[in-house]
Tab-separated table of C-alpha atoms in Angstrom:
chain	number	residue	atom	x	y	z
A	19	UNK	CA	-18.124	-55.435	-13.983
A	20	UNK	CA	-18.406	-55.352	-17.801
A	21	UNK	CA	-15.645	-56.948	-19.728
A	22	UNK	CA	-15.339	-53.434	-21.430
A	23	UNK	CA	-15.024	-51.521	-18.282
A	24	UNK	CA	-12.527	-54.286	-16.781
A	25	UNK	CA	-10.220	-54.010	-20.143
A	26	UNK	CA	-10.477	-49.502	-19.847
A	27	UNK	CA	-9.653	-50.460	-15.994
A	28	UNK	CA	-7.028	-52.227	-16.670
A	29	UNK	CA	-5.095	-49.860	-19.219
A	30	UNK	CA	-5.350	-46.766	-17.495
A	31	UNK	CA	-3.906	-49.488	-14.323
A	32	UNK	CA	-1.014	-50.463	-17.120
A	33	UNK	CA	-0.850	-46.610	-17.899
A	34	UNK	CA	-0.604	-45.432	-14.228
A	35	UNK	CA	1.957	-47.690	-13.136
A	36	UNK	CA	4.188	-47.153	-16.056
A	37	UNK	CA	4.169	-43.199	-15.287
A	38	UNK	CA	4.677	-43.807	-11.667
A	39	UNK	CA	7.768	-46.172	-13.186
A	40	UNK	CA	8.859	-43.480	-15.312
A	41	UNK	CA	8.868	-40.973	-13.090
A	42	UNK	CA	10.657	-43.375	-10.860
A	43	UNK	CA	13.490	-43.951	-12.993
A	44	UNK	CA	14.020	-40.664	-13.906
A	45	UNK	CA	13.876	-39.162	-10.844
A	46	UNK	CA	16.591	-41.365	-9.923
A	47	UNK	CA	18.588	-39.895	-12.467
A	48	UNK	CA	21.076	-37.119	-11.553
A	49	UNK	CA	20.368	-33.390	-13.172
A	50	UNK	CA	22.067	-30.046	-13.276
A	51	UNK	CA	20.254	-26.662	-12.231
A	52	UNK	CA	20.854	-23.483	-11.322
A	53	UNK	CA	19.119	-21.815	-8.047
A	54	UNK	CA	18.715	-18.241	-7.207
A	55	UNK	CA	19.073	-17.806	-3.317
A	56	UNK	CA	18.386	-14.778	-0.832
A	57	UNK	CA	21.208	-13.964	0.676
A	58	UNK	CA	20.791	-13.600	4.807
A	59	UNK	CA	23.534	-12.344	6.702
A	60	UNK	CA	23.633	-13.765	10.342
A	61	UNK	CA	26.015	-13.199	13.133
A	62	UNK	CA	25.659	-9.623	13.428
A	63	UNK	CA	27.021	-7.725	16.489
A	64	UNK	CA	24.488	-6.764	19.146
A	65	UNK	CA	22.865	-3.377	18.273
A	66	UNK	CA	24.216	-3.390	14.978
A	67	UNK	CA	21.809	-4.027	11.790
A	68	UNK	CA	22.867	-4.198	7.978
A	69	UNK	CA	23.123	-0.766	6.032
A	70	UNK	CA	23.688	-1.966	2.533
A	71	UNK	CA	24.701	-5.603	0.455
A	72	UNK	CA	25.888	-5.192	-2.515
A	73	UNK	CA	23.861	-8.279	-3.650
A	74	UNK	CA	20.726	-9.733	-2.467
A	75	UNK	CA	20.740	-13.106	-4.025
A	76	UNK	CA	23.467	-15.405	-4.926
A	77	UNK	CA	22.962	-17.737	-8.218
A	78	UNK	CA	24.076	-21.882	-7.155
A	79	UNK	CA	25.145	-24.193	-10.113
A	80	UNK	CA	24.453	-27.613	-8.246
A	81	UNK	CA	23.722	-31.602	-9.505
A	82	UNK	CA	22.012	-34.192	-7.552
A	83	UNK	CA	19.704	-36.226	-8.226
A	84	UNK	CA	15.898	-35.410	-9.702
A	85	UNK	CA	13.907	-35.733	-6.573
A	86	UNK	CA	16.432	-33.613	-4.714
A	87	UNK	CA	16.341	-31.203	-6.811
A	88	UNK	CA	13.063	-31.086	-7.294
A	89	UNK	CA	12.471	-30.785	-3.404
A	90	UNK	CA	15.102	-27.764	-3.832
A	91	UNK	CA	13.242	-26.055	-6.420
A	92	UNK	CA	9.770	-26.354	-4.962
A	93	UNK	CA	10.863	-25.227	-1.305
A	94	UNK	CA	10.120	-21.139	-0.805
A	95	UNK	CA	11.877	-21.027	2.252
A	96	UNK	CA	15.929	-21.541	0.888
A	97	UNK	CA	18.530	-19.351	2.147
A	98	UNK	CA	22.132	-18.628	1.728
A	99	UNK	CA	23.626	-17.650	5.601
A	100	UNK	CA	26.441	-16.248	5.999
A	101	UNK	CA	28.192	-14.918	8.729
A	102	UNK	CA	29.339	-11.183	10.048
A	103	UNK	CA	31.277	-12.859	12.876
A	104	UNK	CA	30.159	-10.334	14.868
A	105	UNK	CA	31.808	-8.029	13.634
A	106	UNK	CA	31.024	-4.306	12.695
A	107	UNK	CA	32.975	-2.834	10.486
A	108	UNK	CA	32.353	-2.711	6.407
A	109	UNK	CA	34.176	-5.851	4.600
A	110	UNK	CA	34.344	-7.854	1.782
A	111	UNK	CA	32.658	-11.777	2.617
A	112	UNK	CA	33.404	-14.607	0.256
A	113	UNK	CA	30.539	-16.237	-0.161
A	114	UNK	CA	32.595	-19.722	-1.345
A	115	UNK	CA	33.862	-19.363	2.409
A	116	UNK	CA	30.296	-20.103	4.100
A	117	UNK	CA	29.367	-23.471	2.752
A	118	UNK	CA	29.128	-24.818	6.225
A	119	UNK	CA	26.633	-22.680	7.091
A	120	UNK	CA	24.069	-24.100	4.157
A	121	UNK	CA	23.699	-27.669	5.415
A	122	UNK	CA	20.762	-28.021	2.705
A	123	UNK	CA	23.392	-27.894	0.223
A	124	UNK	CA	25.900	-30.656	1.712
A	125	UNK	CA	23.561	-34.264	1.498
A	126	UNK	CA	23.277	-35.841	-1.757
A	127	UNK	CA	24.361	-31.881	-3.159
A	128	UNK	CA	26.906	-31.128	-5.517
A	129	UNK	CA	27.995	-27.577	-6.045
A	130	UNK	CA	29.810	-26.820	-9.394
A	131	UNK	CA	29.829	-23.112	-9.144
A	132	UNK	CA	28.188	-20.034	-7.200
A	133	UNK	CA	28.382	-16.333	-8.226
A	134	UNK	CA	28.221	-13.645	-7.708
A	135	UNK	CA	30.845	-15.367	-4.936
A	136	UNK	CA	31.958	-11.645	-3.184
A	137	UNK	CA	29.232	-9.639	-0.912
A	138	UNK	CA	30.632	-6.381	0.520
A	139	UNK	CA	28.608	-5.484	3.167
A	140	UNK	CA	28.453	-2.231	6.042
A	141	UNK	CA	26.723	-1.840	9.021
A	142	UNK	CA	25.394	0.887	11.598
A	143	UNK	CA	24.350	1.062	14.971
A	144	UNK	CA	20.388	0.672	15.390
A	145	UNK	CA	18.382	3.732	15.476
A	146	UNK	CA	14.474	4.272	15.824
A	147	UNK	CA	11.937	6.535	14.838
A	148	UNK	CA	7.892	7.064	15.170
A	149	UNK	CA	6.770	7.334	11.414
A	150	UNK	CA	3.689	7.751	9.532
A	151	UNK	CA	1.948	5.201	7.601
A	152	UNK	CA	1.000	6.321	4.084
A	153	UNK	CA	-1.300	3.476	2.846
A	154	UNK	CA	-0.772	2.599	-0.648
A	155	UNK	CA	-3.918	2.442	-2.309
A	156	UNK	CA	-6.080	2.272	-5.805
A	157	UNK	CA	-9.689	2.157	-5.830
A	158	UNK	CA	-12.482	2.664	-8.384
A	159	UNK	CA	-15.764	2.570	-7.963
A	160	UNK	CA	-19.611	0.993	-9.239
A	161	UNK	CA	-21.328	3.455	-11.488
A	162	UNK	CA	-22.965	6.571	-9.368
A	163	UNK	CA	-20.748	5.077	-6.102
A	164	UNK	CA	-17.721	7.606	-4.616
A	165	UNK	CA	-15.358	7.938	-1.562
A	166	UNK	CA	-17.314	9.996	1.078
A	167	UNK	CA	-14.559	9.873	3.847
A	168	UNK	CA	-11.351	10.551	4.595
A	169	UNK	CA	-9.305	6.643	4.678
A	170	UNK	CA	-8.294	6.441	8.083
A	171	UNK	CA	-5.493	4.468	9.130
A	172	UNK	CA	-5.273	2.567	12.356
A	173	UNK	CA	-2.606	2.848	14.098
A	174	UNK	CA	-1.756	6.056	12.165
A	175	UNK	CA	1.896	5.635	12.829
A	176	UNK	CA	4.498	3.317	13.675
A	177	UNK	CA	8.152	2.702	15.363
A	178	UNK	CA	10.849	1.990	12.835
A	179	UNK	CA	14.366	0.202	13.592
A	180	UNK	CA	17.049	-0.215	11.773
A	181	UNK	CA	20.080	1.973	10.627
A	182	UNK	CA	20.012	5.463	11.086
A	183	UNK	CA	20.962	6.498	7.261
A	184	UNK	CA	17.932	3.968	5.832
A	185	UNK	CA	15.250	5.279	8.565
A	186	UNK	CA	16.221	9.119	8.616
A	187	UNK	CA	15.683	9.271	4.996
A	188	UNK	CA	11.986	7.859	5.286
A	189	UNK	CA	9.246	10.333	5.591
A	190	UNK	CA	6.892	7.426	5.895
A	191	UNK	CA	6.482	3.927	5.895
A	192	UNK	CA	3.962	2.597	2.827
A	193	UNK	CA	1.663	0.048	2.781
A	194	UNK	CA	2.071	-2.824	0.232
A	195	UNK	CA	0.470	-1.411	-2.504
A	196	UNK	CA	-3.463	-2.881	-2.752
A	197	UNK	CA	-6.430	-2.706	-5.131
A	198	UNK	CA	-9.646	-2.009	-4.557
A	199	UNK	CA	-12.311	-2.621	-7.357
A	200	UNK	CA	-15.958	-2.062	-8.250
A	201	UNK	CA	-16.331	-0.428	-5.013
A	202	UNK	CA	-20.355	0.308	-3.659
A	203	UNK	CA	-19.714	0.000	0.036
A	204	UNK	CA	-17.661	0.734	3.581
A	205	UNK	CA	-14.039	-0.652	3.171
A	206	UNK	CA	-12.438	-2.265	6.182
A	207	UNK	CA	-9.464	-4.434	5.807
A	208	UNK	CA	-5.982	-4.939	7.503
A	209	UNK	CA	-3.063	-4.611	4.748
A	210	UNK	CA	0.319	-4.971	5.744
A	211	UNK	CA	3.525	-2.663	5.916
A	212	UNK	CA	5.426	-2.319	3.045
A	213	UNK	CA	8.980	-4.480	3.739
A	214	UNK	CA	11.855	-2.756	3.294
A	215	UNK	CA	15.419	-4.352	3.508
A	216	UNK	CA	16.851	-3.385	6.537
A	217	UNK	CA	14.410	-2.325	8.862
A	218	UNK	CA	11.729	-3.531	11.075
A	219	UNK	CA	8.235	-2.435	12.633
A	220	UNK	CA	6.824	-1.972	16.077
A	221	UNK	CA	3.524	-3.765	13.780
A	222	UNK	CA	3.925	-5.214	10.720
A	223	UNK	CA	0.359	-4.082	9.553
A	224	UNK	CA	-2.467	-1.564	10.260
A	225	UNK	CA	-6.571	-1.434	9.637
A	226	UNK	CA	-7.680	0.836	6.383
A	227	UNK	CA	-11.474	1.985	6.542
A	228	UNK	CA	-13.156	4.368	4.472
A	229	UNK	CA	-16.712	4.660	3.347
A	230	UNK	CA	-17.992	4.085	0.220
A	231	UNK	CA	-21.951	5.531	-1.078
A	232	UNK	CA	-24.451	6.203	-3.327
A	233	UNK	CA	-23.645	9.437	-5.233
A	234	UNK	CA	-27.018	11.597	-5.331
A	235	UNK	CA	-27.825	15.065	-5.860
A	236	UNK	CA	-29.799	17.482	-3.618
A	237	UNK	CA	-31.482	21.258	-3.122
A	238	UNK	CA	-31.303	23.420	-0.444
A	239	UNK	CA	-33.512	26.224	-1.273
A	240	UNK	CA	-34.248	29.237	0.681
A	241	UNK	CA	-30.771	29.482	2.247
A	242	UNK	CA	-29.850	33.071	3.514
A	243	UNK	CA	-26.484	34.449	1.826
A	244	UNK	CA	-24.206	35.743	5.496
A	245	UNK	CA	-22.549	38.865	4.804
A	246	UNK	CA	-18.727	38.731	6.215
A	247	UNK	CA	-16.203	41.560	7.215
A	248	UNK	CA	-17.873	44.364	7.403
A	249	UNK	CA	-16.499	47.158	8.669
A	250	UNK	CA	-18.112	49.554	11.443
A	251	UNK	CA	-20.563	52.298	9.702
A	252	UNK	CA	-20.851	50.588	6.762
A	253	UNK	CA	-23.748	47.738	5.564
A	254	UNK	CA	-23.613	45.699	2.737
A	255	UNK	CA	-26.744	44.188	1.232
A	256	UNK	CA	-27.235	41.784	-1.560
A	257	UNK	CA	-30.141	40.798	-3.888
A	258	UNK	CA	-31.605	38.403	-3.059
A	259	UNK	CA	-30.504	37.871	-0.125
A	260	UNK	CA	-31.541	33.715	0.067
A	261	UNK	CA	-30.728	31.172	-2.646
A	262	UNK	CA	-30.710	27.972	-3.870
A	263	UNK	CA	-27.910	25.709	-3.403
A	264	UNK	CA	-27.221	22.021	-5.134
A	265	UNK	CA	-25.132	19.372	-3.390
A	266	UNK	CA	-23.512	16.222	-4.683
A	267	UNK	CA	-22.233	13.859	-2.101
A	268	UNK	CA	-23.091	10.298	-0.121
A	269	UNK	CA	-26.661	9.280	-0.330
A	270	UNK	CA	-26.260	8.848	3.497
A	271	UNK	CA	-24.471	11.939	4.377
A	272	UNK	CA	-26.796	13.932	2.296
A	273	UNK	CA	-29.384	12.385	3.703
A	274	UNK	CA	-28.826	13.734	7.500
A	275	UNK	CA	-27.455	17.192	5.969
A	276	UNK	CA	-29.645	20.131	6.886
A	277	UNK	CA	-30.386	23.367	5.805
A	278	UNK	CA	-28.283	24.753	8.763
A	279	UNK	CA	-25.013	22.817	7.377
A	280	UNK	CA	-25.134	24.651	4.025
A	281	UNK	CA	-23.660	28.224	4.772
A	282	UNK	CA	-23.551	30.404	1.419
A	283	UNK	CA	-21.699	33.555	1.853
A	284	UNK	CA	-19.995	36.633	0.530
A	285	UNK	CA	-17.008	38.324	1.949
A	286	UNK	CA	-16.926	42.291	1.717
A	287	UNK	CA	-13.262	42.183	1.199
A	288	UNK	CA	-13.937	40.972	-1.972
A	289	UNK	CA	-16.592	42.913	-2.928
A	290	UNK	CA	-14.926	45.883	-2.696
A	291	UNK	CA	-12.350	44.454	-5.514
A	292	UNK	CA	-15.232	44.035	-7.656
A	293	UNK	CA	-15.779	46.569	-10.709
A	294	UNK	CA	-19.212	45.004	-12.195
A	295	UNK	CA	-21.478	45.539	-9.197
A	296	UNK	CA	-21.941	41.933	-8.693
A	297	UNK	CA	-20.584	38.809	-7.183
A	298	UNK	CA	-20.856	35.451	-6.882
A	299	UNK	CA	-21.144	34.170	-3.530
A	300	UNK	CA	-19.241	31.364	-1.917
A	301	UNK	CA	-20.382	28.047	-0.029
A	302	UNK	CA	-19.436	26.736	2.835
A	303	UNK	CA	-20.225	22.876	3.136
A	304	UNK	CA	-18.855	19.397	4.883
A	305	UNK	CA	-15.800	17.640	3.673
A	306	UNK	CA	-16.834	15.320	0.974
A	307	UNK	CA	-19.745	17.403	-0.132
A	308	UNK	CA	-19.816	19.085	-3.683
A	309	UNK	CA	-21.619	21.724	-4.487
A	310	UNK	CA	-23.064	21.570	-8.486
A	311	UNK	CA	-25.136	24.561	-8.625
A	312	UNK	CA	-26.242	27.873	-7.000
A	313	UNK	CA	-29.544	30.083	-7.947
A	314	UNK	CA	-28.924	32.620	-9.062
A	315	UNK	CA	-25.437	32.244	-9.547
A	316	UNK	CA	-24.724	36.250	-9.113
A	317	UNK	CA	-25.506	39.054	-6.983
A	318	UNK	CA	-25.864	42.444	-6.662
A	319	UNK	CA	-25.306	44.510	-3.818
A	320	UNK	CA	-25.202	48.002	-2.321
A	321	UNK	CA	-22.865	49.315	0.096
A	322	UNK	CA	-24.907	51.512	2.790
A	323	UNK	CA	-22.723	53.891	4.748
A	324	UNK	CA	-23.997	55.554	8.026
């Protein structure tokens, strides 16, 4: 080795070793910090699940040394249990009272001071219910790309438990919200359900698919305009009596889409409303399908009785 690589070597070696001393020493030292917990209540009487907290975290003043803490502060599974006692009926808990639950806070652990230090909690008898699920979803799309489906959600619904007052006043159960971006194709992805204090789920998450395409126009020319609702001994006849329709949809489902799928009409209950002596008629298409133009846009008509 060069003697200018061995003297680099060597100092970042020297450099190293006098962090890993430093941090060392000071993690030796002992530090003050404050921790926010989640508050879990345990203990709870068969059948029985937790209606309302009046807090959901508790805020711990503690010392102890730096690598203790540190372990503390990195960990994203700490929780501050405390006990019902089996016991059902609405009270007042101080939370001072369940150090002995927290056993991560006893080794090598000071605390100096915890509040809030009072949780008032109440409870109700379990209750279930078969619920919707209303995913939770944004989307938006590559230029000339659209949704051509319905989003279908499988399962569609699920069973909810908890207490009767929390799950009676759902009318569904959400998704976690999720984001869908520069979309150009088929979507098919599991999300999960939305967690909401209190309750649980028969499933904890459900499939989302839609379909995603190619947004193209197309004509359907020569389509015959049906006459609706006409009563006996009368006839109603329109001019022309075929026109041209433009659709707006998937690439794919316009693709397949047929003359026979496009049904322009016009209703003689309406046409008896009308004062002008023509009227526009209406088009019947497939979900997802727009329709951008119609030639001619009018008609006329006579009204034949017999």
């Amino acid at each position: 080795m060069p003697k200018v690589n061995k003297k680099v070597f060597s100092i970042v070696l020297a450099v190293l070793f006098s962090f890993i001393l430093w941090g060392s020493v000071t993690l030796s030292n002992s530090y003050y910090t404050t921790l926010k917990v989640p508050v879990r209540l345990t203990n709870l009487p068969k059948g029985y699940a937790v209606s309302r907290m009046s807090i959901n975290e508790v805020n711990l003043r503690i010392k102890g040394e730096g690598w203790r803490l540190a372990s503390l502060i990195l960990s994203n599974n700490l929780e501050y249990f405390v006990s019902a006692g089996l016991d059902s009926q609405s009270k007042t808990i101080n939370l001072r009272n369940a150090l002995g639950e927290n056993t991560w806070l006893s080794s090598g652990i000071q605390l100096f001071d915890l509040y809030p230090d009072l949780l008032s909690v109440s409870m109700e008898k379990i209750t279930e219910r078969k619920l919707k699920i209303r995913p939770e979803l944004s989307m938006n799309f590559k230029a000339d790309f659209g949704l051509v489906s319905g989003i279908k959600v499988i399962p569609d619904s699920v069973v909810v438990y908890g207490p009767g007052s929390i799950v009676n006043s759902l009318e569904a159960v959400p998704t976690v919200s999720r984001i869908f971006k520069s979309l150009d194709d088929k979507v098919l992805e599991r999300v999960d359900l939305k967690n909401i204090p209190g309750l649980s789920y028969s499933t904890g998450s459900c499939v989302i698919r839609f379909d995603v395409q190619k947004i193209v126009d197309k004509a359907f020319e020569n389509l015959e305009v049906e006459v609706r609702n006409t009563p006996r001994g009368e006839d109603l006849v329109v001019f022309p009596n075929s026109i041209t329709v433009v659709l707006r949809g998937g690439i794919n489902i316009l693709g397949k889409l047929k003359s026979e799928d496009v049904h322009p009409f016009v209703d003689y209950n309406q046409v008896i409303k009308d004062t002008l002596g023509i009227i526009e008629p209406e088009i019947k298409v497939p979900d997802y399908i727009t329709v951008i133009d119609k030639k001619p846009n009018q008609l006329q008509y006579i009204i034949k009785k017999y």
